[in-house]
Rosetta silent file (secondary structure, phi, psi, omega in degrees, C-alpha in Angstrom):
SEQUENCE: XXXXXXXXXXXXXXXXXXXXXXXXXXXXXXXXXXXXXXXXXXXXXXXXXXXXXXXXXXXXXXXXXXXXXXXXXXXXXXXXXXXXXXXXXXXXXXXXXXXXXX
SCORE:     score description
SCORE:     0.000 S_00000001
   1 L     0.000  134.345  174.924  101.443  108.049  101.815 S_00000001
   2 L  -120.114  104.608 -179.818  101.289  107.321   98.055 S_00000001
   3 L  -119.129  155.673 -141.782  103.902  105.068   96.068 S_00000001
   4 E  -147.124  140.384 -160.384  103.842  104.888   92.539 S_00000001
   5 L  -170.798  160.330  173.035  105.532  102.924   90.093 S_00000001
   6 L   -71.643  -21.425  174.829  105.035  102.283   85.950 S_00000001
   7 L  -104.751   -2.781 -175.944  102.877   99.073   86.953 S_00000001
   8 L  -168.078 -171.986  176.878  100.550   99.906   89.992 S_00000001
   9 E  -164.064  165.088 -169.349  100.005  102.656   93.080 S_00000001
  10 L  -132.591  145.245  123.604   99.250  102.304   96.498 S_00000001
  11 L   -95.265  159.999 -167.724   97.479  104.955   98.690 S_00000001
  12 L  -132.320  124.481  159.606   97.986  104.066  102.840 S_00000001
  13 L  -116.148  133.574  152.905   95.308  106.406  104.983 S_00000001
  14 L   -58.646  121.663  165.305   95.918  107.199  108.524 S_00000001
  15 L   -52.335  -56.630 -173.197   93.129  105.901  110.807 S_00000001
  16 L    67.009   37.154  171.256   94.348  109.385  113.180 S_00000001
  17 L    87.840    4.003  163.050   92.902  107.683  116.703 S_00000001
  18 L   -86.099  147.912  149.555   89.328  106.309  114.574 S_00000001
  19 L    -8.483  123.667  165.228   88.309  102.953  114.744 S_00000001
  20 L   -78.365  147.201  164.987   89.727  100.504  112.426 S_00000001
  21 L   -49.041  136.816  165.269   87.589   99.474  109.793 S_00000001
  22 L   -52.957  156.756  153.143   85.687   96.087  109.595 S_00000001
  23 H   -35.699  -51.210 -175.496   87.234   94.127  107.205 S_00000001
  24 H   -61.765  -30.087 -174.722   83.910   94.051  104.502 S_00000001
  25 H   -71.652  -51.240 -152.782   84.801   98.126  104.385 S_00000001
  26 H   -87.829  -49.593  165.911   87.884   97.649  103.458 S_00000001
  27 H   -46.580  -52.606 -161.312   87.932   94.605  100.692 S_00000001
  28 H   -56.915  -20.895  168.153   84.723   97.002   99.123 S_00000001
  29 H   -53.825  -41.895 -162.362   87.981   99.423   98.550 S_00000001
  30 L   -38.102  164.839  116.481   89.877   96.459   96.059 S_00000001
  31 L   -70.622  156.152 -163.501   89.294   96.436   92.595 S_00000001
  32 L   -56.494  122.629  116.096   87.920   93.182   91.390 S_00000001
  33 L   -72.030  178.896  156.950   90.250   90.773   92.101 S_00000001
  34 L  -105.218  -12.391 -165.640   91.315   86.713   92.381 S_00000001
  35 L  -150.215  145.102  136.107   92.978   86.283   95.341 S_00000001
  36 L  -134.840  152.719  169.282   93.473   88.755   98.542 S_00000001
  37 L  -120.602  144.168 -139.844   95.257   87.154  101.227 S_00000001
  38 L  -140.425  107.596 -145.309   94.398   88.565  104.491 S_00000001
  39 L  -105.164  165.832  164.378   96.738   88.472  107.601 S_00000001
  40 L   115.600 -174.429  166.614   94.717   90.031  110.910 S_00000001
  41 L    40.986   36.176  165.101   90.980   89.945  111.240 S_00000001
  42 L   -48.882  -26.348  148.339   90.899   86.275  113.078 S_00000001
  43 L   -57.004  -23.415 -178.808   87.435   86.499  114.299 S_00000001
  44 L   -73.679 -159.342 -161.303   85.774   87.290  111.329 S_00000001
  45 L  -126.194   29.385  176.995   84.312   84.137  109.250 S_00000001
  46 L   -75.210 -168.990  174.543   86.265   84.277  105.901 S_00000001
  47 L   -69.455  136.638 -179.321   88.316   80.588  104.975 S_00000001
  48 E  -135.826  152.199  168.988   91.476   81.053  107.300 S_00000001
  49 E  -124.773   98.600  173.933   95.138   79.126  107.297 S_00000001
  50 E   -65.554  145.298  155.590   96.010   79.258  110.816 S_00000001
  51 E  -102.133  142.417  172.102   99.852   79.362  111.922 S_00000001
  52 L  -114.542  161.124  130.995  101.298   77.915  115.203 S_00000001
  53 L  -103.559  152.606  174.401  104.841   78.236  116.333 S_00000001
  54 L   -68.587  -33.568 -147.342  105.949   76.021  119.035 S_00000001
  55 L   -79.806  -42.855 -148.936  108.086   78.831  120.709 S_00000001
  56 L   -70.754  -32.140 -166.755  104.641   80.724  121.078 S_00000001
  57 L    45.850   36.967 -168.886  102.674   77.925  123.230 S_00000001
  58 L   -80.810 -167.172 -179.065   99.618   79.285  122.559 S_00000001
  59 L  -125.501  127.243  165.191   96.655   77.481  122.128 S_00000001
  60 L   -31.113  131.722 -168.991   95.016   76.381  118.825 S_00000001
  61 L   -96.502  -12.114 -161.400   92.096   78.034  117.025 S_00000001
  62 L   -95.692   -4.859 -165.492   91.452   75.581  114.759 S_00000001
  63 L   -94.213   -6.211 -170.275   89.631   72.944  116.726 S_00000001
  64 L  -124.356  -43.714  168.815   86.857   75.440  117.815 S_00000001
  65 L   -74.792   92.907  176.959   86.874   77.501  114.192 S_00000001
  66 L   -37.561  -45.247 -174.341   84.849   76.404  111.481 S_00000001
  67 L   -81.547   -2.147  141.553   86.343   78.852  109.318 S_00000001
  68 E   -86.879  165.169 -167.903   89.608   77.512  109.412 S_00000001
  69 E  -133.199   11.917 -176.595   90.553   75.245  106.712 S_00000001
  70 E  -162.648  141.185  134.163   94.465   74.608  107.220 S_00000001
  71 E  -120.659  138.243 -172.919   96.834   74.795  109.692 S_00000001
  72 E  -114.165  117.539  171.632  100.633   75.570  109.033 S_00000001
  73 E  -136.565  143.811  163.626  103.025   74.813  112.177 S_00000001
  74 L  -105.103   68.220  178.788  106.383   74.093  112.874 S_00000001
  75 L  -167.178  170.816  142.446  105.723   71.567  115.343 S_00000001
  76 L   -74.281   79.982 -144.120  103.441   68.539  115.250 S_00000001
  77 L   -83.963  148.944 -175.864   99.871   69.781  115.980 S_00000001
  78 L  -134.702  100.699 -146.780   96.583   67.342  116.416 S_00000001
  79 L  -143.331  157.712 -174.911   93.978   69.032  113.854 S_00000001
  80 L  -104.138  -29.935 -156.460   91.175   67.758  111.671 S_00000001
  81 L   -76.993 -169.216  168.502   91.983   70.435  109.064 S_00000001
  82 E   -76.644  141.163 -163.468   95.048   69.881  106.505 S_00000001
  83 E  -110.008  133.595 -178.582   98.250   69.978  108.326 S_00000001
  84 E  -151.246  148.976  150.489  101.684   71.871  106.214 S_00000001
  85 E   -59.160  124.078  178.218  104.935   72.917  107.434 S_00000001
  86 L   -40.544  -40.731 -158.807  105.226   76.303  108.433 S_00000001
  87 L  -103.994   13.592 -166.988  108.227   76.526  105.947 S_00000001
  88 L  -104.416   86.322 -171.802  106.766   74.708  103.516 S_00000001
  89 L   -87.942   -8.524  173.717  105.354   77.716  101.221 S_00000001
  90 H   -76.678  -60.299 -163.828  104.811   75.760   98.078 S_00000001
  91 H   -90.353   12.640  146.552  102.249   73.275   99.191 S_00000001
  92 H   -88.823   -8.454  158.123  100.888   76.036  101.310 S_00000001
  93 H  -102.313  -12.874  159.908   99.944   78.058   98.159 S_00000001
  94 H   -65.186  -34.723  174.414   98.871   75.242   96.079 S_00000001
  95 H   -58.783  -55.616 -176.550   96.377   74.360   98.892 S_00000001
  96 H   -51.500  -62.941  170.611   95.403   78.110   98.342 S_00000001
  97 H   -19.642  -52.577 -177.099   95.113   77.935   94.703 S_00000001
  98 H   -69.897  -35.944 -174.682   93.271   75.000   94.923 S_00000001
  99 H   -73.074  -14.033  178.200   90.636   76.016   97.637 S_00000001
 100 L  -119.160   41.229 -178.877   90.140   79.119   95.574 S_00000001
 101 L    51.530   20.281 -171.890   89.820   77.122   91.983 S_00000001
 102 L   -82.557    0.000    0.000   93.188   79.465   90.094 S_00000001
């Protein structure tokens, strides 16, 4: 699939039953950029903003994962890392901004 527009294009390739790509494969597609934000690939070791929901009961990632550096929940959570409201998307992109110096 290809969409197209007067300010950008996309192409999408079908995997067709191979292996997904590592991540590092895939960013080397980008053109230079400032930011990608990157939902997926929780094992690897970039800077991560975890999310909890309460509803989910799952267990936290962040207390064992260096490479996170925020968590955003809608519940109250016991974390080392900076804590934001899940619905609170403004000071969860200014934390981005900031951690990546724009």
């Amino acid at each position: 699939v290809l969409l197209s527009s007067g300010a950008r294009w996309a192409l999408m390739t079908e995997l067709r039953g191979a292996q997904e790509p590592p991540l590092k494969t895939l960013l080397a597609q980008l053109d230079p950029v400032d930011l990608i934000l990157i939902e997926g690939y929780k094992t690897d070791k970039h800077p991560k903003i975890e999310t909890y929901r309460q509803t989910t009961k799952g267990t936290l990632l962040a207390p064992s994962d260096p490479s996170i550096i925020g968590v955003a929940a809608d519940c109250a959570v016991s974390v080392s890392q900076p804590l934001f409201d899940l619905d609170d998307t403004t000071k969860i992109a200014d934390f981005i901004l900031a951690q990546v110096g724009l």
